[in-house]
PDB file of C-alpha atoms in Angstrom:
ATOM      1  CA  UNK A 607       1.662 -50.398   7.175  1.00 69.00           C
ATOM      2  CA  UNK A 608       3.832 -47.315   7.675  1.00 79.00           C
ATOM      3  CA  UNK A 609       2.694 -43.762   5.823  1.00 89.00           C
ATOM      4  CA  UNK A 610       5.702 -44.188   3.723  1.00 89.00           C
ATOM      5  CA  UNK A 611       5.116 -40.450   2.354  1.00 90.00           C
ATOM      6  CA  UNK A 612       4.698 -38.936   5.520  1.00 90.00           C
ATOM      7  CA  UNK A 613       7.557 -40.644   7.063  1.00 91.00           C
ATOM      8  CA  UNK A 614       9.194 -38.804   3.924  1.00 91.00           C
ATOM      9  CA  UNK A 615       8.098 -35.472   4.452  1.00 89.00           C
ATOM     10  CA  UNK A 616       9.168 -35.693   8.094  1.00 90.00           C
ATOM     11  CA  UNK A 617      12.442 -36.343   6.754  1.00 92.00           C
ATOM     12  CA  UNK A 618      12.945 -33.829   4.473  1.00 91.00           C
ATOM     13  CA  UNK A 619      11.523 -31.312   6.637  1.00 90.00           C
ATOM     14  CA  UNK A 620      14.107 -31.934   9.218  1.00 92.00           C
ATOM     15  CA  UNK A 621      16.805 -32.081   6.320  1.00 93.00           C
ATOM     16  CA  UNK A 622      15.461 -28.469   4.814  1.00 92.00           C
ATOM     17  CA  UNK A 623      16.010 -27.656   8.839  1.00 91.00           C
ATOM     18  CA  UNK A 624      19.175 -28.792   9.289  1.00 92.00           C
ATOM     19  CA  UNK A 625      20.823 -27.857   5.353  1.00 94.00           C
ATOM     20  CA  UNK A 626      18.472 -24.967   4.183  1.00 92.00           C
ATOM     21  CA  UNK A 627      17.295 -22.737   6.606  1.00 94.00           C
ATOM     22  CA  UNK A 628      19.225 -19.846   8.718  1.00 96.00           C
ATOM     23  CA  UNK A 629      18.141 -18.273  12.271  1.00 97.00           C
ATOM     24  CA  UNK A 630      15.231 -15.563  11.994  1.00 97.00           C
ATOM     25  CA  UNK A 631      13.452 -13.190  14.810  1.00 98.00           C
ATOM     26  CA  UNK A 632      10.023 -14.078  14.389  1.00 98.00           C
ATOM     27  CA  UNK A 633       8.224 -11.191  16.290  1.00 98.00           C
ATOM     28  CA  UNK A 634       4.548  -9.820  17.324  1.00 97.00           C
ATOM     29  CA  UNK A 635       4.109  -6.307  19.161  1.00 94.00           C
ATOM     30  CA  UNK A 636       7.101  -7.137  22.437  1.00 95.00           C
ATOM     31  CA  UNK A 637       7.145 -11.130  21.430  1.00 97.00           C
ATOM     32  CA  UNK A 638       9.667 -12.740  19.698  1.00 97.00           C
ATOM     33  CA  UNK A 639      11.668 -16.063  19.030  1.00 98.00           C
ATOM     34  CA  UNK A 640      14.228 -17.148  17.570  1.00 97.00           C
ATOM     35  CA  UNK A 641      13.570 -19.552  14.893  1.00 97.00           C
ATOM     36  CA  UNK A 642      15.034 -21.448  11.619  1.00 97.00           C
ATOM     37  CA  UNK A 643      13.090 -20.359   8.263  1.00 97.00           C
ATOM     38  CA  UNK A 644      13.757 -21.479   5.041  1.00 96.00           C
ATOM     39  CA  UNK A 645      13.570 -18.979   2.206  1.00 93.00           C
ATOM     40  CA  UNK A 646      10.570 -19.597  -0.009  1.00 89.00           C
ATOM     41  CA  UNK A 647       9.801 -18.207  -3.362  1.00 77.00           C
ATOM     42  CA  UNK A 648      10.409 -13.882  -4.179  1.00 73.00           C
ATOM     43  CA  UNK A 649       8.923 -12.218  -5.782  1.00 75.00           C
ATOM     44  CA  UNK A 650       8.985  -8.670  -7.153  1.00 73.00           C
ATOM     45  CA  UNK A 651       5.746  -6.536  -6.871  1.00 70.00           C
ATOM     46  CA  UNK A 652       4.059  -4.073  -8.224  1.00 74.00           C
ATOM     47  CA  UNK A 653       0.461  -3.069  -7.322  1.00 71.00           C
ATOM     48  CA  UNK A 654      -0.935  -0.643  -9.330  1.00 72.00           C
ATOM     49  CA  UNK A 655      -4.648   1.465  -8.613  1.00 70.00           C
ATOM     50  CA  UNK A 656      -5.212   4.545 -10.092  1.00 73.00           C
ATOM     51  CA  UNK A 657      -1.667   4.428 -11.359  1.00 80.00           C
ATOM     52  CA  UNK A 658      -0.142   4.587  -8.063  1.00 87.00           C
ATOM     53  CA  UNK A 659       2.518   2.248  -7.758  1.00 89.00           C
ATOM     54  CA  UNK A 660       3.617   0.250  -4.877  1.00 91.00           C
ATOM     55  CA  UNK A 661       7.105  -1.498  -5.576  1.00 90.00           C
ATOM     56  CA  UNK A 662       7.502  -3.833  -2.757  1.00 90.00           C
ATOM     57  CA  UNK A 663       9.390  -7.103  -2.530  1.00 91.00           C
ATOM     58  CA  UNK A 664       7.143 -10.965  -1.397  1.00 90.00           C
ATOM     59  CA  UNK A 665       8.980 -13.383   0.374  1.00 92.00           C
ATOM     60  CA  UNK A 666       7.730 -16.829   1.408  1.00 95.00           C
ATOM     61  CA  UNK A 667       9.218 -17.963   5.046  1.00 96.00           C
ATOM     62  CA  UNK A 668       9.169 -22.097   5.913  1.00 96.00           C
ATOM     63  CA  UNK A 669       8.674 -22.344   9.374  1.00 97.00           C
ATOM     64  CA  UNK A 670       7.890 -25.248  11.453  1.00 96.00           C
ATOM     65  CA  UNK A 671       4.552 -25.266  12.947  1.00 96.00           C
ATOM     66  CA  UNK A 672       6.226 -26.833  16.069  1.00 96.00           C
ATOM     67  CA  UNK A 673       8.902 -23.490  16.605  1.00 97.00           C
ATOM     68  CA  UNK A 674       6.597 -20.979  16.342  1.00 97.00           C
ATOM     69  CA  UNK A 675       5.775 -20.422  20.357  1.00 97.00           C
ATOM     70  CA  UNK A 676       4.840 -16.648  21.974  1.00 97.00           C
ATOM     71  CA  UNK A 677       4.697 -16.087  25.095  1.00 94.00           C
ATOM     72  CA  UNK A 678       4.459 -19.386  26.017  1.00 95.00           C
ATOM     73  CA  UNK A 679       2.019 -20.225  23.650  1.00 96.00           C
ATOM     74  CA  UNK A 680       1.988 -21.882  20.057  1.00 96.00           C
ATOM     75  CA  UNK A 681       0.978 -19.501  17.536  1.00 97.00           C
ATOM     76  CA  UNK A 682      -0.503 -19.555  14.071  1.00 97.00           C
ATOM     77  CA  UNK A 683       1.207 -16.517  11.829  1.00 98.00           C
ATOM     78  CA  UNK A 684      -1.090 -13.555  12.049  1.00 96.00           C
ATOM     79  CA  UNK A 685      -1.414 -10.041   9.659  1.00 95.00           C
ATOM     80  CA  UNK A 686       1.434  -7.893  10.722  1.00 95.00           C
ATOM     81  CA  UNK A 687       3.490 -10.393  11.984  1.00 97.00           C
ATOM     82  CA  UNK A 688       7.369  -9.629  11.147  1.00 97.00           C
ATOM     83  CA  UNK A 689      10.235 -11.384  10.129  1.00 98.00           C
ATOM     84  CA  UNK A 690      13.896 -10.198  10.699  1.00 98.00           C
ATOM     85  CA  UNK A 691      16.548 -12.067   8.878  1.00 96.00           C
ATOM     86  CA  UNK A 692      20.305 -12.890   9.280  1.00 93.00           C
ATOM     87  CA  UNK A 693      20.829  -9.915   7.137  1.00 94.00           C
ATOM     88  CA  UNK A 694      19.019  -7.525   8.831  1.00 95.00           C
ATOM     89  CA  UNK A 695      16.126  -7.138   6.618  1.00 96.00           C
ATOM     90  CA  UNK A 696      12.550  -6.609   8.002  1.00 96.00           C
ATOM     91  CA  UNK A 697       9.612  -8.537   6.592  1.00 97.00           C
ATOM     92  CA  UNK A 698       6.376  -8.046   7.534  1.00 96.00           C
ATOM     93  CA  UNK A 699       3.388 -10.724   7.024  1.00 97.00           C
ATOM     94  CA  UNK A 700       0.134  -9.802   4.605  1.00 95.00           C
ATOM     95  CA  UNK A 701      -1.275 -12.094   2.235  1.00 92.00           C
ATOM     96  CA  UNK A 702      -0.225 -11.869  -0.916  1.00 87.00           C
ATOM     97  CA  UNK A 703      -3.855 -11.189  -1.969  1.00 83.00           C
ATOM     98  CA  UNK A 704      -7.748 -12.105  -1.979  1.00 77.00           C
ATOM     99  CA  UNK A 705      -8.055 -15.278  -1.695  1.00 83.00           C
ATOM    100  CA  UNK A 706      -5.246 -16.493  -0.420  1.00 86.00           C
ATOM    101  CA  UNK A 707      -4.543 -16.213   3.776  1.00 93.00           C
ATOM    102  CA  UNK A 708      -1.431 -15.165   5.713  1.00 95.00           C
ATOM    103  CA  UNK A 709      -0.055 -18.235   5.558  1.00 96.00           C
ATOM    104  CA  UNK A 710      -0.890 -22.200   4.262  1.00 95.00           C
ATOM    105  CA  UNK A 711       0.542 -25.121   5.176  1.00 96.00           C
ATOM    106  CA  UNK A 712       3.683 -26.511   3.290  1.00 93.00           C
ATOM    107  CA  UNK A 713       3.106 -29.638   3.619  1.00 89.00           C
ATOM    108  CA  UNK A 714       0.545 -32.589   3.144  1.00 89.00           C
ATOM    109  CA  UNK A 715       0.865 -33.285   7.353  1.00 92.00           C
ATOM    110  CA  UNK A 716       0.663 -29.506   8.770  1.00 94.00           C
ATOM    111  CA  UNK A 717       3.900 -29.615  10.192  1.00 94.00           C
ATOM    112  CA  UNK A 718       5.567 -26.550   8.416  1.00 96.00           C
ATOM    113  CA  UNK A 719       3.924 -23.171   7.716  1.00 97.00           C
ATOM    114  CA  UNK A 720       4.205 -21.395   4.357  1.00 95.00           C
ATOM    115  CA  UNK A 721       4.234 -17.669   5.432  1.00 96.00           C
ATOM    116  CA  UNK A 722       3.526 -14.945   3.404  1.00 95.00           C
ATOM    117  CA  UNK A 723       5.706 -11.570   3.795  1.00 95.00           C
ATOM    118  CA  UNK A 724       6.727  -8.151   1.934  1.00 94.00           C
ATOM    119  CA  UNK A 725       9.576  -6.377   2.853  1.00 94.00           C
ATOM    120  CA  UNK A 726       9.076  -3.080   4.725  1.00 94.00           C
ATOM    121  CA  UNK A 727      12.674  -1.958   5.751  1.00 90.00           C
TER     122      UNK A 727
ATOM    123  CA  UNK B 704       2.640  26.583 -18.535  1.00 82.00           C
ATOM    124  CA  UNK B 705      -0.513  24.055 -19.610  1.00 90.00           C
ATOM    125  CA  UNK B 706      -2.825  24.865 -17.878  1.00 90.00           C
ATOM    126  CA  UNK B 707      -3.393  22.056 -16.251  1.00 93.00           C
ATOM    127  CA  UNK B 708       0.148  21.577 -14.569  1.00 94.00           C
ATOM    128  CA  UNK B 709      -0.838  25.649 -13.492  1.00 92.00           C
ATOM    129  CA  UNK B 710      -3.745  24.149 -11.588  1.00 93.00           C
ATOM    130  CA  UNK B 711      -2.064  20.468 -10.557  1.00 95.00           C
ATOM    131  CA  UNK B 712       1.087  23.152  -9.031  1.00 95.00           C
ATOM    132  CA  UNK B 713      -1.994  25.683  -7.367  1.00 93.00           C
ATOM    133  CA  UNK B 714      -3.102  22.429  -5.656  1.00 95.00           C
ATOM    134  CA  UNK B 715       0.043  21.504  -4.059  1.00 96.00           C
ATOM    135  CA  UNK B 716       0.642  25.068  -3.065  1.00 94.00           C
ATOM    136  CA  UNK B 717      -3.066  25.011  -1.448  1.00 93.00           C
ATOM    137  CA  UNK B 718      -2.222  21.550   0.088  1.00 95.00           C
ATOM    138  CA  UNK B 719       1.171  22.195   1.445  1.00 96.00           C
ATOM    139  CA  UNK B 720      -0.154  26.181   2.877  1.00 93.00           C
ATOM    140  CA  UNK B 721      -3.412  24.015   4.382  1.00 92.00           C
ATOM    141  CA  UNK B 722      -3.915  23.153   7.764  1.00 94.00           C
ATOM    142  CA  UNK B 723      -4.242  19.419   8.716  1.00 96.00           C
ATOM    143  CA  UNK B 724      -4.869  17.497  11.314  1.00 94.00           C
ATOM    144  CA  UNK B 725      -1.745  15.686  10.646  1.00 93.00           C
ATOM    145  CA  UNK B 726       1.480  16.642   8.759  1.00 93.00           C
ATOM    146  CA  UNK B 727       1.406  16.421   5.005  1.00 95.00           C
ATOM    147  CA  UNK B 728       3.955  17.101   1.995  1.00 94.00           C
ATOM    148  CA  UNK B 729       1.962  17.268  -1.242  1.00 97.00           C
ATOM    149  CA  UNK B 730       3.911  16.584  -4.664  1.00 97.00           C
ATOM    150  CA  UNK B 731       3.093  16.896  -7.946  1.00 97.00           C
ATOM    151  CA  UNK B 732       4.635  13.783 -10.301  1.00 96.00           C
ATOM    152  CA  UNK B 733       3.172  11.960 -13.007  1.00 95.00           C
ATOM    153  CA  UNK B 734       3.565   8.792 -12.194  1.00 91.00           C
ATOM    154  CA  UNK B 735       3.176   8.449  -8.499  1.00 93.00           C
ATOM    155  CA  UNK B 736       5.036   5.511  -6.716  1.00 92.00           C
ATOM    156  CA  UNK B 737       6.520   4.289  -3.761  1.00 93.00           C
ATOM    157  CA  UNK B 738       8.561   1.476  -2.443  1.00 93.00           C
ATOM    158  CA  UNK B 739       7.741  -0.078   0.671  1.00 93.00           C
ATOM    159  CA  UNK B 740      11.505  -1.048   1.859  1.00 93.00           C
ATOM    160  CA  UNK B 741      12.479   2.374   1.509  1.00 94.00           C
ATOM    161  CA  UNK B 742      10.312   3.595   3.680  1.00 94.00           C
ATOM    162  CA  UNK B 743       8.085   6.095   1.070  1.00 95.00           C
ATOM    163  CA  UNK B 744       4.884   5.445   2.613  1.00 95.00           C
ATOM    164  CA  UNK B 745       6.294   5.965   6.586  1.00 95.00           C
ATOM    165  CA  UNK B 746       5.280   9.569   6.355  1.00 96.00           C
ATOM    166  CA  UNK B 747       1.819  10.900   4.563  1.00 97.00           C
ATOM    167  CA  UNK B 748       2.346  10.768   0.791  1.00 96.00           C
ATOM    168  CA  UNK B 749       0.612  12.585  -1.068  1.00 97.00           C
ATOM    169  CA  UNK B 750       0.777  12.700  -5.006  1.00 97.00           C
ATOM    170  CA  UNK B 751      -1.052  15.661  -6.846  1.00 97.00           C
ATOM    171  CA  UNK B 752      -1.464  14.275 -10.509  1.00 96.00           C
ATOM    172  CA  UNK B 753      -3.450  16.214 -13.510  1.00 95.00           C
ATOM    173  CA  UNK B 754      -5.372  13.557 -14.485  1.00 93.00           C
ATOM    174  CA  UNK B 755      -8.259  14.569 -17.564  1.00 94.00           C
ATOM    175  CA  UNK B 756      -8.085  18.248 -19.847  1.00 95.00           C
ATOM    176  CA  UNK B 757     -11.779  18.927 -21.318  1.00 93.00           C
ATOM    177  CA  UNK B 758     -12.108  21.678 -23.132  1.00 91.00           C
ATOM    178  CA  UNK B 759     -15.584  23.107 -24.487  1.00 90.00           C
ATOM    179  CA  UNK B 760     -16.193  26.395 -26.620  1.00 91.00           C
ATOM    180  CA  UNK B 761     -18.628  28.107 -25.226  1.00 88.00           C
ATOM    181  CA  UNK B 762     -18.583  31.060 -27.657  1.00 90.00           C
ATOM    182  CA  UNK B 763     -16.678  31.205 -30.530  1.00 89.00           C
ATOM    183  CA  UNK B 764     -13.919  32.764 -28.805  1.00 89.00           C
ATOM    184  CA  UNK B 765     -14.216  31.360 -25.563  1.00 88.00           C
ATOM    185  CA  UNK B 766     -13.832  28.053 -24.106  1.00 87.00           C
ATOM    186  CA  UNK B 767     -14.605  26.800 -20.811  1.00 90.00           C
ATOM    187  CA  UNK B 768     -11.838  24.291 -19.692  1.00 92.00           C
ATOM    188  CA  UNK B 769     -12.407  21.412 -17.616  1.00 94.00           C
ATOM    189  CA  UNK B 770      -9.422  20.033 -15.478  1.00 95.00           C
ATOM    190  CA  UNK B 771      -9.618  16.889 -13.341  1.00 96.00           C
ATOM    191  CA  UNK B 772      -6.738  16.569 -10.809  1.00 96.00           C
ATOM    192  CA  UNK B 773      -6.163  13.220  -8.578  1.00 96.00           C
ATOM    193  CA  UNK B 774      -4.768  13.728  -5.430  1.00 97.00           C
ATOM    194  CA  UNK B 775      -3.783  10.249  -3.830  1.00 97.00           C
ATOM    195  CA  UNK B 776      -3.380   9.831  -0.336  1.00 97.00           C
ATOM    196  CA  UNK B 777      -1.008   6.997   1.292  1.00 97.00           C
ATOM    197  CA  UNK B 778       0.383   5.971   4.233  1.00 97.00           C
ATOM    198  CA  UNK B 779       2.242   2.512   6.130  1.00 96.00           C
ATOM    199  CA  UNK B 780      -0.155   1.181   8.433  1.00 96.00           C
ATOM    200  CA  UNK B 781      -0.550  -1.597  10.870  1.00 91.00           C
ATOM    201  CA  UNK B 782      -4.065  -2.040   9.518  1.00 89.00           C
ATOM    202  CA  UNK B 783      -5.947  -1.320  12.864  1.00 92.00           C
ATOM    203  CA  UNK B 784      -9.110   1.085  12.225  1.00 96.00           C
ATOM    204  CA  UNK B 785      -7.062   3.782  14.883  1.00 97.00           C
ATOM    205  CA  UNK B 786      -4.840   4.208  12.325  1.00 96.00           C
ATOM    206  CA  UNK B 787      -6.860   4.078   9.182  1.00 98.00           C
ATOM    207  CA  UNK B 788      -9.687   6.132  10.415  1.00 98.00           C
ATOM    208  CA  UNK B 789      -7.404   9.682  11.104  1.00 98.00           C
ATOM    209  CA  UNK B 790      -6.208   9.102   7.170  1.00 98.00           C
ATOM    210  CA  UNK B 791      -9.833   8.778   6.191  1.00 98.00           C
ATOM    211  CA  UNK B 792     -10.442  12.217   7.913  1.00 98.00           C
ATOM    212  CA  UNK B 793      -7.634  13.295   6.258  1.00 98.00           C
ATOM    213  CA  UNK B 794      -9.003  12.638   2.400  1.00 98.00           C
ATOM    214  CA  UNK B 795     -12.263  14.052   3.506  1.00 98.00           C
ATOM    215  CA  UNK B 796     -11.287  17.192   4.879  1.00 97.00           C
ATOM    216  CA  UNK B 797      -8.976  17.462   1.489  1.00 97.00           C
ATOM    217  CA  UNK B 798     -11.906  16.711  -0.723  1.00 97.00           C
ATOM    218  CA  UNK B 799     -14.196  19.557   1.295  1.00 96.00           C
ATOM    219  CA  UNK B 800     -11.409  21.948   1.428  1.00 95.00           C
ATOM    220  CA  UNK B 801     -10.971  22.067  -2.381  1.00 94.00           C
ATOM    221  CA  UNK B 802     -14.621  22.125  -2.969  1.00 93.00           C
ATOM    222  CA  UNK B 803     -15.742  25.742  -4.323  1.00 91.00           C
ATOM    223  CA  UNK B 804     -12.522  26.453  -3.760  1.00 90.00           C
ATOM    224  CA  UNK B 805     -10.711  29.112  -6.374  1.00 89.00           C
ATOM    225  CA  UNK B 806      -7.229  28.677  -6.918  1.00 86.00           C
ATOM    226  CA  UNK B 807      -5.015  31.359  -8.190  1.00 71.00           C
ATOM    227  CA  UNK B 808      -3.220  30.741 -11.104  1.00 61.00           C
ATOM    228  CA  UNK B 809      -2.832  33.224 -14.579  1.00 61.00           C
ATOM    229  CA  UNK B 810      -7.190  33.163 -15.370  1.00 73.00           C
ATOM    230  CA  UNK B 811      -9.644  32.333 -12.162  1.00 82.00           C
ATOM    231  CA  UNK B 812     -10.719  28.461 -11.476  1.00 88.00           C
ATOM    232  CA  UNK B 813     -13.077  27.428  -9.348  1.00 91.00           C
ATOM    233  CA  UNK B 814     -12.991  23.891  -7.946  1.00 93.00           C
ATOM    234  CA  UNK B 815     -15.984  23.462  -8.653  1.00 93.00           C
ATOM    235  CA  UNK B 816     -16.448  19.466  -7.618  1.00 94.00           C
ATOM    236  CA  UNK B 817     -14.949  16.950  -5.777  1.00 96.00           C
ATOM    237  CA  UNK B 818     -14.752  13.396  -4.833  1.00 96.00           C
ATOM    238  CA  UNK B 819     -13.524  11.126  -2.404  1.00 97.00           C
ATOM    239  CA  UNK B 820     -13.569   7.339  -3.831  1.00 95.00           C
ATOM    240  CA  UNK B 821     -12.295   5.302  -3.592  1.00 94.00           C
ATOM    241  CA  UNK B 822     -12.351   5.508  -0.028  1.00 96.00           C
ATOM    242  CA  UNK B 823      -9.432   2.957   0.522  1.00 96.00           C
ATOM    243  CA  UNK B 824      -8.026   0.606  -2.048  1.00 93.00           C
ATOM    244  CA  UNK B 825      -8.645  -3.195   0.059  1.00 91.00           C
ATOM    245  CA  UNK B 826      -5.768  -4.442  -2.219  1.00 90.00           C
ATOM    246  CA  UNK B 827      -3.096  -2.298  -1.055  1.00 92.00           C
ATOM    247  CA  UNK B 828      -4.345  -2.398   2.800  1.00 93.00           C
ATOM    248  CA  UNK B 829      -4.046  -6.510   2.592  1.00 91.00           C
ATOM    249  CA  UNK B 830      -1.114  -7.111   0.661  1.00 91.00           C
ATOM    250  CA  UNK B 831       1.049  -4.285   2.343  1.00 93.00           C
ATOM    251  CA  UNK B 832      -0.704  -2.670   5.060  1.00 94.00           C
ATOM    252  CA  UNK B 833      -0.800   0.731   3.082  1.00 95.00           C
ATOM    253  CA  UNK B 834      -3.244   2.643   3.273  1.00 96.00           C
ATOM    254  CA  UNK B 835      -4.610   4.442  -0.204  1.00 96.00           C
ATOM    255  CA  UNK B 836      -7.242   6.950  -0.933  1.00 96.00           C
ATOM    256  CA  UNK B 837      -7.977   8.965  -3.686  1.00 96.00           C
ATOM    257  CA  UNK B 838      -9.711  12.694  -3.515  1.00 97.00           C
ATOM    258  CA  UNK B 839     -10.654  14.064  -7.630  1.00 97.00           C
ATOM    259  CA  UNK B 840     -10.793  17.776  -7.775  1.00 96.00           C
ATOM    260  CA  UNK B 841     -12.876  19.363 -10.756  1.00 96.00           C
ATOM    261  CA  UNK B 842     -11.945  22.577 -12.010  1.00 94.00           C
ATOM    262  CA  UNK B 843     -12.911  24.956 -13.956  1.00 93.00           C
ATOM    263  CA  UNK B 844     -11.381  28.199 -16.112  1.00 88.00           C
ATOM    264  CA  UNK B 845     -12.709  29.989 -18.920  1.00 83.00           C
ATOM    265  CA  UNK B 846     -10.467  31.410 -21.340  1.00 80.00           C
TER     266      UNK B 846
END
């Protein structure tokens, strides 16, 4: 019997694809590539030791798993990754804090990464 | 002036007139922050705040005065140790330089402690690649 629920989320993945995303530069030191991201959740930040204040802006990127090639190669996200949108704006991948990684998969079937990024310019 | 904004503003002088391996612009502010998409923490930040006032009568007409003063340390990173490692130097040589140091404001103070911790706050260096350390300078006056 067919996975009914990961034929599903194969279809909705290519649907948030084709009706929800927009072209990014997904980059690392010289590499980059051109990809389609979705925009996750944002969040506003503030981190606060000592009483100094970071105000910084988290942003969740949807990327397929299958897009995500440098240099040849497909890559998992990595710390310091960075994300240029079709506005301009430069995000650059951290995890949003202890525990939680870089990035986790989206979905049930690891076909889309859940990136984690704060805007830096 | 309180006293303590006399010693937080001989700090920044003594900061900004030092010689460091790398450039620094010291500032004294209350509440020190910084947004990352502006680009605040591209350069070395670093925020002079008073941070404790103890007084204690030593006679009945004179009181020795304890001041604490923070001065926080920050700067972007990529999070590589060759990058961290020159800012660690950095809060260390602050944190000897003010030690035993005396400042010159209206009475005499003598720095007569400080401290270097923490070293780097993990927090800020994972969730934005910033680098933050913190150097406490003790000082003393008697008035």
């Amino acid at each position: 019997m067919a996975d009914l629920i990961n034929t599903a989320c194969a279809w909705l993945g290519t649907q948030r694809k084709a009706h929800a995303s927009s072209t990014v530069t997904y980059s690392r030191g010289s590499m980059s590539v051109s990809v389609l991201a979705t925009k996750g959740k944002t969040l506003g930040e503030m981190s606060t030791e000592n009483d100094m204040v970071i105000v910084a802006s988290i942003q969740d990127w949807l990327i397929d798993a299958a897009d995500l090639v440098l240099g040849g190669s497909a890559v998992e996200p990595s710390d310091g990754d960075r994300v240029t949108d079709s506005d301009g704006v430069l995000w650059e991948v951290h995890s949003p804090g202890d525990p939680e990684p870089v990035w986790k998969w989206a979905d049930s079937f690891r076909r889309t990464y859940r990136i984690h990024a704060v805007e830096v310019g | 002036m309180a006293i303590v904004v006399d010693v937080a503003d001989a700090i920044v002088d003594l900061l900004n007139s030092g010689t460091w391996d790398q450039a620094i612009v010291a500032e004294r502010t209350y509440l020190p922050r910084g947004t990352l998409k502006d680009g605040d923490f591209e350069s070395v930040k670093v925020s002079v705040v008073p941070r404790n006032y103890e007084p204690d009568m030593i006679t009945r007409s004179m009181a020795d005065e304890d001041v604490w003063v923070d001065i926080g340390v920050q700067k972007k990173t990529d999070g590589d140790v060759a990058q961290i490692d020159p800012l660690v130097s950095l809060c260390e040589s602050i944190a000897t330089y003010m030690r035993g140091r005396n400042i010159g404001t209206v009475n005499p103070v003598s720095c007569y402690e400080s401290q270097y911790s923490p070293i780097f706050v993990p927090d800020h260096l994972e969730k934005f690649g910033i680098f933050t350390g913190l150097v406490t300078v003790k000082c003393r006056t008697v008035r």
